[in-house]
């Protein structure tokens, strides 16, 4: 029998050529990104487990520097049309977000082993889950209130803070002219009747603070609107290939 | 809204569920399983859970689904969305729920027409508050299954 | 127990997941979907959710499953149980997990005969380096090849 197309997802990538400091938060489809810390004080005061946050821009030749333990590496994507898993997604390449966290007592926010140290020794670059060696890393260095790194709310708010910051850029990315994208990828959920029926089962974190997984966020790889697999009793949930590759999961580990 | 006494399904009802009996004993049917999802009190969750149910049915490559909704009123919001999401994914559909005179659909869409069976048995316009009166019967289930078979045949051709 | 930095799968990893790439691109495979299942704290919960995943897979009439875990130690309790529950239901299963030297299975059973160890650290340890002990395309191809072999064997045994 012929293959059946169950749905289409288009991901348009916009390559970012420069990330620099400025007075406004701005990103253009031509590849210029400007970062400002202006909204950080408001974000910090809205989160009761967070003491402070700093942003660093780590250029590709600046990996030789200290980092606190790494919570996550996040692609910056948004829905231009449709919901996660279908329609059109705009994503940035050449740049990614990183969250690190430590508490006011100096305790790293980690569960089993932590990755603080010299950044160049603490990441294997160019893996699927890590930045490319040529990426600019927007590093969110979160200082949690004492002990909050070991409570679920602490790392959750660190992720949420970063997500709300990125949302400002996402709103601009939604309006990018698709014709200006540097790469366009089209993905289809294909049913192949008569072929071997296979499922992928992914056992993910579900035990606590850094050991959690957020599903169904409003934005690809986002936090807002999502819910934790712990709160859903860790029960199995099926997602389509296109939902998965669009970013319907956000690692809270 | 919600479930009144006459539409309430007791644990005993689930234990002796006529819908399951009928479908699991039909030799033309490969019953993949029963998907349970809750009817939440929040609108966004209603849409989320009923959409997830449809996505899962599609992942199961289901040819058809019989969907039953306990109660009426706001529960029909999830029900209507599940009907729409399943149909849009090419899953043939028959539905069962209490409509009667006071359970008219609060929302409706293009996927809920001749394929929905009203399991209401009471004659009046109000919830009669009698346990078991408006429960689904074996006949309701037979009707739903035959509608589903017709729909599946149509989809095939 | 749990996950260290080297086995952690970032949001970026899920966005560019090699396992999904490999399996969805294979024209001999009808990929039904990805079941996400949490790894809870309590043992009873571990057995419950893993068993539910296997029951779903059976309900989906899956011919085979590839299972991955992003941690080790106590996460392998769920993992081993899920493999067993799949296997007992006649669903061939291949898997990917971190073992190395310090992540050997803490429990074992008869259905763990097709597991790819994606440890990359040469000493076989949790190195605390982000991304080091993650699965790559080669690991995923290997797991899929093992699954195909198991599915073929299972067909032969059932005379299909």
Coordinates of C-alpha atoms in Angstrom, one line a residue:
Chain A
X1 CA 0.0 0.0 0.0
X2 CA 1.0 3.5 -0.6
X3 CA 2.4 5.7 2.1
X4 CA 0.0 8.1 3.8
X5 CA 1.0 11.6 4.8
X6 CA -0.4 12.4 8.2
X7 CA 0.8 15.9 8.6
X8 CA 3.4 18.4 7.7
X9 CA 5.8 20.6 9.6
X10 CA 8.0 23.3 8.1
X11 CA 11.0 24.6 10.0
X12 CA 12.5 27.7 8.7
X13 CA 16.0 28.5 10.0
X14 CA 17.3 32.0 10.2
X15 CA 21.1 32.1 10.6
X16 CA 22.3 34.6 13.2
X17 CA 25.5 36.3 12.2
X18 CA 26.1 38.6 15.1
X19 CA 24.9 38.7 18.7
X20 CA 25.8 41.9 20.6
X21 CA 24.9 44.1 23.5
X22 CA 22.6 47.0 23.0
X23 CA 19.8 49.0 24.5
X24 CA 16.9 47.1 23.0
X25 CA 16.0 43.5 22.6
X26 CA 16.0 42.9 18.9
X27 CA 16.4 40.2 16.3
X28 CA 16.2 40.5 12.5
X29 CA 15.8 37.9 9.8
X30 CA 19.0 39.3 8.3
X31 CA 20.9 37.7 11.2
X32 CA 21.4 40.5 13.7
X33 CA 20.6 39.9 17.3
X34 CA 20.8 42.5 20.1
X35 CA 20.7 41.6 23.7
X36 CA 19.7 43.9 26.6
X37 CA 19.5 43.1 30.3
X38 CA 16.8 45.8 30.8
X39 CA 14.0 43.3 31.6
X40 CA 16.0 41.2 34.0
X41 CA 15.2 43.1 37.3
X42 CA 11.4 42.7 36.6
X43 CA 11.8 39.0 35.8
X44 CA 13.9 38.4 38.9
X45 CA 11.4 40.1 41.2
X46 CA 8.6 38.0 39.7
X47 CA 10.2 34.7 40.8
X48 CA 10.4 34.0 44.5
X49 CA 13.2 31.5 44.4
X50 CA 15.6 33.6 42.3
X51 CA 18.0 36.0 43.9
X52 CA 19.7 37.3 40.8
X53 CA 20.4 36.5 37.2
X54 CA 23.2 37.6 34.8
X55 CA 23.4 37.1 31.1
X56 CA 26.7 36.5 29.4
X57 CA 27.3 36.4 25.6
X58 CA 29.8 33.7 25.0
X59 CA 31.4 34.1 21.5
X60 CA 32.8 31.0 19.8
X61 CA 36.4 32.0 20.8
X62 CA 35.5 32.6 24.4
X63 CA 35.0 29.1 25.7
X64 CA 37.9 29.3 28.0
X65 CA 35.9 30.7 31.0
X66 CA 34.2 29.6 34.2
X67 CA 30.7 28.2 34.1
X68 CA 28.3 27.1 36.8
X69 CA 26.6 23.7 36.3
X70 CA 24.6 23.6 33.1
X71 CA 20.9 22.9 33.3
X72 CA 20.0 23.1 29.7
X73 CA 20.8 24.1 26.1
X74 CA 17.8 25.5 24.3
X75 CA 17.1 26.2 20.7
X76 CA 15.3 29.5 20.1
X77 CA 12.2 28.7 18.1
X78 CA 8.6 30.0 17.8
X79 CA 5.4 29.1 15.9
X80 CA 4.8 31.4 13.0
X81 CA 1.8 29.4 12.0
X82 CA -0.1 26.6 13.8
X83 CA 0.7 24.7 17.0
X84 CA 3.7 22.7 18.0
X85 CA 4.1 19.8 15.7
X86 CA 2.4 21.3 12.6
X87 CA 2.4 24.4 10.6
X88 CA 5.5 26.6 10.4
X89 CA 8.2 27.1 12.9
X90 CA 10.9 29.8 12.8
X91 CA 14.1 28.9 14.6
X92 CA 17.5 30.6 15.0
X93 CA 20.8 29.0 14.1
X94 CA 24.2 30.2 15.0
X95 CA 22.9 31.0 18.5
X96 CA 21.4 29.1 21.4
X97 CA 20.5 29.7 25.0
X98 CA 22.1 28.1 28.0
X99 CA 20.9 28.0 31.6
X100 CA 23.3 27.6 34.5
X101 CA 22.4 27.8 38.2
X102 CA 24.0 28.0 41.6
X103 CA 22.5 29.1 45.0
X104 CA 23.6 32.0 47.2
X105 CA 25.5 29.5 49.4
X106 CA 27.5 28.4 46.4
X107 CA 25.8 25.1 46.0
X108 CA 25.5 24.0 42.4
X109 CA 22.0 23.2 41.2
X110 CA 22.5 19.6 40.3
X111 CA 21.4 16.1 41.0
X112 CA 23.9 13.5 40.2
X113 CA 27.2 15.1 39.3
X114 CA 27.5 18.7 38.2
X115 CA 29.3 20.3 35.3
X116 CA 30.7 23.5 36.7
X117 CA 34.2 24.4 35.7
X118 CA 35.9 25.6 32.6
X119 CA 33.3 25.7 29.8
X120 CA 35.7 24.4 27.1
X121 CA 36.2 21.3 29.2
X122 CA 32.6 20.9 30.3
X123 CA 30.8 20.6 27.0
X124 CA 31.4 18.3 24.1
X125 CA 30.6 20.7 21.4
X126 CA 28.8 19.8 18.1
X127 CA 26.7 17.0 19.5
X128 CA 23.0 17.0 18.8
X129 CA 22.3 18.2 22.4
X130 CA 25.1 20.7 22.6
X131 CA 26.0 24.0 20.9
X132 CA 28.0 24.0 17.7
X133 CA 31.6 25.2 18.3
X134 CA 30.7 28.2 16.1
X135 CA 27.5 29.1 18.0
X136 CA 27.1 32.2 20.1
X137 CA 25.8 31.1 23.5
X138 CA 23.4 33.3 25.4
X139 CA 24.2 32.2 28.9
X140 CA 21.6 32.8 31.7
X141 CA 23.5 32.5 34.9
X142 CA 20.9 32.2 37.6
X143 CA 21.6 32.6 41.3
X144 CA 18.9 30.8 43.3
X145 CA 18.0 31.6 46.9
X146 CA 19.7 29.3 49.5
X147 CA 18.6 25.7 49.1
X148 CA 16.3 26.4 46.2
X149 CA 18.4 24.5 43.7
X150 CA 17.2 21.3 45.3
X151 CA 13.5 22.1 45.2
X152 CA 11.4 21.7 42.1
X153 CA 10.4 25.3 42.0
X154 CA 13.9 26.7 41.9
X155 CA 15.1 25.2 38.6
X156 CA 11.6 25.5 37.2
X157 CA 11.7 29.2 37.7
X158 CA 15.2 29.4 36.2
X159 CA 13.8 27.8 33.1
X160 CA 10.7 30.0 33.1
X161 CA 12.7 33.2 33.5
X162 CA 14.9 32.3 30.5
X163 CA 11.7 31.3 28.5
X164 CA 10.0 34.7 29.2
X165 CA 13.2 36.5 28.2
X166 CA 13.4 34.5 24.9
X167 CA 9.7 35.2 24.3
X168 CA 10.5 38.8 23.5
X169 CA 12.6 37.6 20.6
X170 CA 10.1 34.9 19.6
X171 CA 7.4 37.6 19.1
X172 CA 9.6 39.3 16.6
X173 CA 10.6 36.1 14.9
X174 CA 6.9 35.2 14.3
X175 CA 6.8 38.1 11.8
X176 CA 10.0 37.2 9.9
X177 CA 9.5 37.1 6.2
X178 CA 9.8 33.4 5.3
X179 CA 11.5 34.2 2.1
X180 CA 14.5 35.5 4.0
X181 CA 15.2 32.2 5.8
X182 CA 18.6 30.7 5.4
X183 CA 17.3 27.1 5.3
X184 CA 13.9 25.5 5.1
X185 CA 13.2 22.0 6.2
X186 CA 10.0 20.1 5.6
X187 CA 9.0 17.1 7.7
X188 CA 6.1 14.7 7.3
X189 CA 4.5 12.3 9.6
X190 CA 4.4 9.3 7.3
X191 CA 2.4 6.2 7.8
X192 CA 3.7 3.3 5.9
X193 CA 1.0 0.7 5.9
X194 CA 2.2 -2.9 5.6
X195 CA 5.7 -2.0 7.0
X196 CA 6.9 -2.9 10.4
X197 CA 5.1 -0.9 13.0
X198 CA 7.6 0.5 15.5
X199 CA 7.3 2.8 18.5
X200 CA 10.1 4.7 20.1
X201 CA 9.8 4.7 23.9
X202 CA 11.7 7.3 25.8
X203 CA 12.1 7.0 29.4
X204 CA 12.6 10.5 30.7
X205 CA 13.3 12.2 34.0
X206 CA 10.4 12.2 36.5
X207 CA 11.8 12.3 40.1
X208 CA 12.2 15.8 41.2
X209 CA 14.0 19.2 41.0
X210 CA 16.5 18.7 38.2
X211 CA 14.9 15.5 37.2
X212 CA 11.8 16.5 35.4
X213 CA 10.4 16.9 31.9
X214 CA 8.0 19.6 30.6
X215 CA 5.5 18.7 27.9
X216 CA 3.1 20.6 25.7
X217 CA 4.5 24.2 26.0
X218 CA 2.9 26.9 23.9
X219 CA 6.2 27.5 22.0
X220 CA 8.6 25.0 20.6
X221 CA 11.2 24.0 23.3
X222 CA 9.4 26.5 25.6
X223 CA 8.2 26.3 29.2
X224 CA 5.1 28.6 29.5
X225 CA 1.9 26.6 29.1
X226 CA 3.6 23.3 29.6
X227 CA 3.0 20.7 32.3
X228 CA 5.4 18.5 34.1
X229 CA 5.5 14.7 33.5
X230 CA 5.8 14.4 37.3
X231 CA 2.4 16.2 37.7
X232 CA 1.0 13.8 35.2
X233 CA 2.0 10.9 37.3
X234 CA 4.9 10.0 34.9
X235 CA 2.3 8.2 32.8
X236 CA 3.2 7.4 29.2
X237 CA 2.2 10.0 26.6
X238 CA 2.3 9.6 22.9
X239 CA 3.7 12.4 20.7
X240 CA 4.0 12.4 16.9
X241 CA 7.4 12.5 15.2
X242 CA 6.7 16.1 14.1
X243 CA 5.6 17.2 17.6
X244 CA 8.8 15.7 19.0
X245 CA 11.1 17.3 16.4
X246 CA 9.4 20.6 16.7
X247 CA 10.2 20.8 20.5
X248 CA 7.1 19.6 22.4
X249 CA 9.5 18.6 25.1
X250 CA 11.6 20.8 27.3
X251 CA 14.3 19.2 29.4
X252 CA 14.0 20.3 33.0
X253 CA 17.0 18.1 34.1
Chain B
X1 CA -23.4 20.7 33.1
X2 CA -21.6 17.7 34.4
X3 CA -23.1 14.4 35.2
X4 CA -26.5 14.0 36.9
X5 CA -27.6 10.9 38.7
X6 CA -29.4 9.4 35.6
X7 CA -26.3 9.6 33.4
X8 CA -23.8 8.7 36.1
X9 CA -21.9 5.5 35.3
X10 CA -21.4 3.4 38.4
X11 CA -18.3 1.2 38.9
X12 CA -20.7 -1.7 38.3
X13 CA -21.6 -0.2 35.0
X14 CA -17.9 -0.1 34.0
X15 CA -17.5 -3.7 35.3
X16 CA -20.3 -4.8 32.9
X17 CA -19.9 -2.3 30.2
X18 CA -22.1 -3.1 27.2
X19 CA -20.0 -1.1 24.8
X20 CA -16.9 -3.1 25.6
X21 CA -18.9 -6.4 25.5
X22 CA -20.3 -5.6 22.1
X23 CA -17.2 -4.4 20.4
X24 CA -14.8 -6.9 21.8
X25 CA -17.0 -9.8 20.7
X26 CA -17.4 -8.5 17.1
X27 CA -15.2 -10.7 14.9
X28 CA -14.8 -8.0 12.2
X29 CA -13.2 -5.7 14.7
X30 CA -9.6 -5.6 16.0
X31 CA -10.2 -3.7 19.3
X32 CA -6.9 -1.9 20.0
X33 CA -7.9 -0.7 23.4
X34 CA -9.9 1.8 25.4
X35 CA -8.5 5.3 25.7
X36 CA -9.6 7.0 28.9
X37 CA -9.3 10.8 29.3
X38 CA -10.7 13.1 31.9
X39 CA -13.1 15.9 31.3
X40 CA -11.3 18.8 32.9
X41 CA -13.0 21.9 34.3
X42 CA -10.6 24.2 32.4
X43 CA -11.3 25.0 28.8
X44 CA -7.6 24.8 27.7
X45 CA -7.2 21.5 29.4
X46 CA -10.4 20.2 27.7
X47 CA -8.9 21.0 24.4
X48 CA -5.5 19.6 25.3
X49 CA -6.7 16.2 26.6
X50 CA -9.2 15.5 23.9
X51 CA -6.6 16.4 21.2
X52 CA -4.1 14.1 22.8
X53 CA -6.6 11.3 22.7
X54 CA -7.1 11.9 19.0
X55 CA -3.3 12.0 18.3
X56 CA -2.9 8.8 20.2
X57 CA -5.7 7.1 18.2
X58 CA -3.9 8.2 15.0
X59 CA -0.6 6.9 16.3
X60 CA -2.4 3.6 16.9
X61 CA -3.4 3.8 13.2
X62 CA -7.0 3.2 14.3
X63 CA -9.5 2.8 11.4
X64 CA -12.3 4.0 13.6
X65 CA -13.3 5.1 17.1
X66 CA -16.4 4.9 19.1
X67 CA -16.4 7.8 21.5
X68 CA -18.6 8.0 24.6
X69 CA -19.0 11.0 26.8
X70 CA -20.4 10.7 30.2
X71 CA -22.7 13.6 31.1
X72 CA -23.6 16.6 29.0
X73 CA -23.2 20.4 29.1
X74 CA -19.6 21.4 29.5
X75 CA -18.4 17.8 29.0
X76 CA -19.6 18.2 25.4
X77 CA -16.9 20.7 24.8
X78 CA -14.2 18.0 25.1
X79 CA -16.5 15.6 23.3
X80 CA -17.0 17.9 20.3
X81 CA -13.3 18.7 20.1
X82 CA -12.4 15.0 20.3
X83 CA -14.9 14.3 17.4
X84 CA -13.3 17.1 15.4
X85 CA -9.7 16.1 16.1
X86 CA -10.4 12.4 15.3
X87 CA -12.2 13.2 12.1
X88 CA -9.6 15.6 10.9
X89 CA -7.1 12.8 11.3
X90 CA -9.1 10.5 9.1
X91 CA -10.3 8.3 12.0
X92 CA -13.9 7.2 11.3
X93 CA -16.2 8.1 14.2
X94 CA -19.4 7.2 16.0
X95 CA -20.4 8.9 19.2
X96 CA -22.6 8.2 22.2
X97 CA -23.7 10.7 24.8
X98 CA -26.7 12.1 26.7
X99 CA -28.5 14.8 24.7
X100 CA -32.2 14.6 25.4
X101 CA -34.0 17.8 25.8
X102 CA -31.8 19.5 28.3
X103 CA -28.5 18.3 27.1
X104 CA -28.5 19.9 23.6
X105 CA -24.9 20.4 22.4
X106 CA -23.4 23.6 23.8
X107 CA -20.9 23.4 20.9
X108 CA -21.1 21.6 17.7
X109 CA -19.0 21.2 14.5
X110 CA -19.0 19.6 11.1
X111 CA -18.0 16.2 12.4
X112 CA -21.1 15.6 14.6
X113 CA -24.1 14.8 12.5
X114 CA -25.8 11.5 11.9
X115 CA -22.9 9.7 13.7
X116 CA -23.9 10.7 17.3
X117 CA -26.4 8.6 19.2
X118 CA -28.4 10.1 22.0
X119 CA -28.5 7.7 24.9
X120 CA -31.2 9.7 26.8
X121 CA -34.1 7.5 27.8
X122 CA -36.1 9.9 29.9
X123 CA -39.1 11.7 28.4
X124 CA -39.1 15.0 30.3
X125 CA -37.0 18.0 29.9
X126 CA -35.2 17.8 33.2
X127 CA -32.6 15.5 34.6
X128 CA -34.8 12.9 36.3
X129 CA -32.3 12.1 39.1
X130 CA -32.9 8.4 38.8
X131 CA -29.8 6.2 38.9
X132 CA -29.2 4.3 35.7
X133 CA -32.1 5.8 33.7
X134 CA -30.0 7.5 31.0
X135 CA -27.2 5.0 30.9
X136 CA -26.1 3.6 27.5
X137 CA -27.8 0.4 26.7
X138 CA -26.8 -2.5 24.5
X139 CA -29.1 -1.2 21.7
X140 CA -27.4 2.2 21.8
X141 CA -24.0 0.5 21.4
X142 CA -25.2 -1.7 18.5
X143 CA -26.5 1.4 16.7
X144 CA -23.2 3.2 17.3
X145 CA -21.1 0.2 16.1
X146 CA -23.2 -0.1 12.9
X147 CA -22.8 3.6 12.1
X148 CA -19.1 3.2 12.7
X149 CA -18.8 0.2 10.3
X150 CA -20.6 2.2 7.6
X151 CA -18.3 5.2 8.1
X152 CA -15.2 2.9 8.0
X153 CA -16.3 1.3 4.8
X154 CA -16.8 4.8 3.3
X155 CA -13.3 5.8 4.4
X156 CA -11.8 2.7 2.8
X157 CA -13.4 3.3 -0.6
Chain C
X1 CA 21.1 7.0 40.4
X2 CA 19.5 9.6 38.1
X3 CA 21.3 11.5 35.4
X4 CA 24.6 13.2 35.5
X5 CA 25.7 16.0 33.1
X6 CA 27.3 13.7 30.5
X7 CA 24.1 11.6 30.0
X8 CA 21.7 14.6 30.3
X9 CA 19.6 15.2 27.2
X10 CA 19.1 18.9 26.7
X11 CA 16.1 20.5 25.0
X12 CA 18.5 21.0 22.1
X13 CA 19.1 17.2 22.0
X14 CA 15.4 16.5 21.7
X15 CA 15.1 19.2 19.0
X16 CA 17.8 17.4 16.9
X17 CA 17.2 13.9 18.2
X18 CA 19.3 11.3 16.2
X19 CA 17.0 8.4 17.2
X20 CA 13.9 10.0 15.7
X21 CA 15.9 11.0 12.6
X22 CA 17.1 7.4 12.0
X23 CA 13.9 5.6 12.7
X24 CA 11.6 8.0 10.9
X25 CA 13.7 8.0 7.8
X26 CA 13.8 4.3 7.4
X27 CA 11.4 3.3 4.7
X28 CA 10.9 -0.2 6.1
X29 CA 9.4 1.2 9.3
X30 CA 6.0 2.6 10.0
X31 CA 6.9 4.8 13.0
X32 CA 3.7 5.0 15.1
X33 CA 4.9 7.7 17.4
X34 CA 7.1 8.4 20.4
X35 CA 5.9 7.4 23.8
X36 CA 7.3 9.6 26.5
X37 CA 7.3 8.0 29.9
X38 CA 8.6 9.5 33.1
X39 CA 11.0 7.7 35.5
X40 CA 9.4 8.1 38.9
X41 CA 10.8 7.8 42.4
X42 CA 9.0 4.9 44.0
X43 CA 9.4 1.4 42.8
X44 CA 5.7 0.7 42.5
X45 CA 5.3 3.7 40.3
X46 CA 8.3 2.7 38.2
X47 CA 6.7 -0.7 37.5
X48 CA 3.3 0.9 36.9
X49 CA 4.3 3.5 34.3
X50 CA 6.6 1.2 32.4
X51 CA 4.0 -1.5 32.2
X52 CA 1.4 1.1 31.0
X53 CA 3.8 2.1 28.2
X54 CA 4.1 -1.6 27.2
X55 CA 0.3 -2.0 27.2
X56 CA 0.0 1.1 25.0
X57 CA 2.5 -0.3 22.6
X58 CA 0.6 -3.6 22.5
X59 CA -2.7 -1.6 21.9
X60 CA -0.9 0.1 19.0
X61 CA -0.2 -3.3 17.6
X62 CA 3.5 -2.4 17.5
X63 CA 5.7 -5.0 15.8
X64 CA 8.7 -3.6 17.7
X65 CA 9.9 -1.0 20.1
X66 CA 13.1 1.0 20.6
X67 CA 13.5 2.2 24.1
X68 CA 15.9 4.7 25.5
X69 CA 16.7 6.0 29.0
X70 CA 18.5 9.2 29.7
X71 CA 19.8 8.1 33.0
X72 CA 21.1 5.1 34.7
X73 CA 21.2 3.4 38.1
X74 CA 17.6 3.4 39.5
X75 CA 16.3 4.6 36.1
X76 CA 17.3 1.2 34.8
X77 CA 14.8 -0.4 37.1
X78 CA 12.0 1.0 35.0
X79 CA 13.9 0.4 31.9
X80 CA 14.4 -3.3 32.5
X81 CA 10.8 -3.7 33.5
X82 CA 9.5 -1.9 30.4
X83 CA 11.7 -4.2 28.2
X84 CA 10.3 -7.2 30.1
X85 CA 6.7 -6.1 29.7
X86 CA 7.2 -5.5 26.0
X87 CA 9.0 -8.8 25.5
X88 CA 6.3 -10.7 27.4
X89 CA 3.7 -9.2 25.1
X90 CA 5.6 -10.6 22.1
X91 CA 7.0 -7.2 21.1
X92 CA 10.6 -7.4 20.1
X93 CA 12.6 -4.6 21.8
X94 CA 16.0 -3.0 21.3
X95 CA 17.3 -0.3 23.4
X96 CA 19.8 2.4 24.1
X97 CA 21.2 3.2 27.5
X98 CA 24.3 4.4 29.3
X99 CA 26.3 1.7 30.9
X100 CA 30.1 2.2 30.8
X101 CA 31.8 1.1 33.9
X102 CA 29.6 2.6 36.5
X103 CA 26.2 2.2 34.9
X104 CA 25.8 -1.5 34.7
X105 CA 22.3 -2.8 35.0
X106 CA 21.2 -2.9 38.6
X107 CA 18.5 -5.4 37.6
X108 CA 18.4 -7.7 34.7
X109 CA 16.1 -10.1 32.8
X110 CA 15.7 -12.1 29.6
X111 CA 14.7 -9.2 27.4
X112 CA 17.8 -7.1 27.6
X113 CA 19.7 -8.8 24.8
X114 CA 19.7 -6.0 22.3
X115 CA 20.9 -2.9 24.3
X116 CA 23.4 -0.5 22.8
X117 CA 25.6 1.1 25.4
X118 CA 26.1 4.8 24.3
X119 CA 28.9 5.4 26.8
X120 CA 31.6 7.5 25.0
X121 CA 33.9 8.3 27.9
X122 CA 37.0 6.1 27.5
X123 CA 37.1 5.3 31.2
X124 CA 33.5 4.3 31.1
X125 CA 32.4 6.9 33.7
X126 CA 30.0 9.8 34.3
X127 CA 32.5 12.5 33.4
X128 CA 30.4 15.5 34.2
X129 CA 31.0 16.9 30.7
X130 CA 27.8 18.0 29.0
X131 CA 26.9 15.9 25.9
X132 CA 29.8 13.4 26.2
X133 CA 27.7 10.3 26.9
X134 CA 24.8 11.0 24.6
X135 CA 23.6 8.7 21.8
X136 CA 24.7 9.5 18.3
X137 CA 23.5 8.5 14.9
X138 CA 25.7 5.4 14.9
X139 CA 24.3 4.1 18.2
X140 CA 20.8 4.6 16.9
X141 CA 21.5 2.8 13.6
X142 CA 22.9 -0.1 15.6
X143 CA 19.8 -0.3 17.8
X144 CA 17.5 -0.2 14.8
X145 CA 19.5 -2.9 13.1
X146 CA 19.2 -5.0 16.2
X147 CA 15.5 -4.4 16.4
X148 CA 15.0 -5.4 12.7
X149 CA 16.9 -8.6 13.4
X150 CA 14.8 -9.4 16.4
X151 CA 11.6 -8.6 14.5
X152 CA 12.7 -11.0 11.7
X153 CA 13.4 -13.7 14.2
X154 CA 10.1 -13.2 15.9
X155 CA 8.3 -13.5 12.4
X156 CA 10.2 -16.7 11.7
X157 CA 9.2 -18.2 15.1
X158 CA 5.6 -17.3 14.5
X159 CA 5.8 -18.7 11.0
X160 CA 4.8 -15.3 9.4

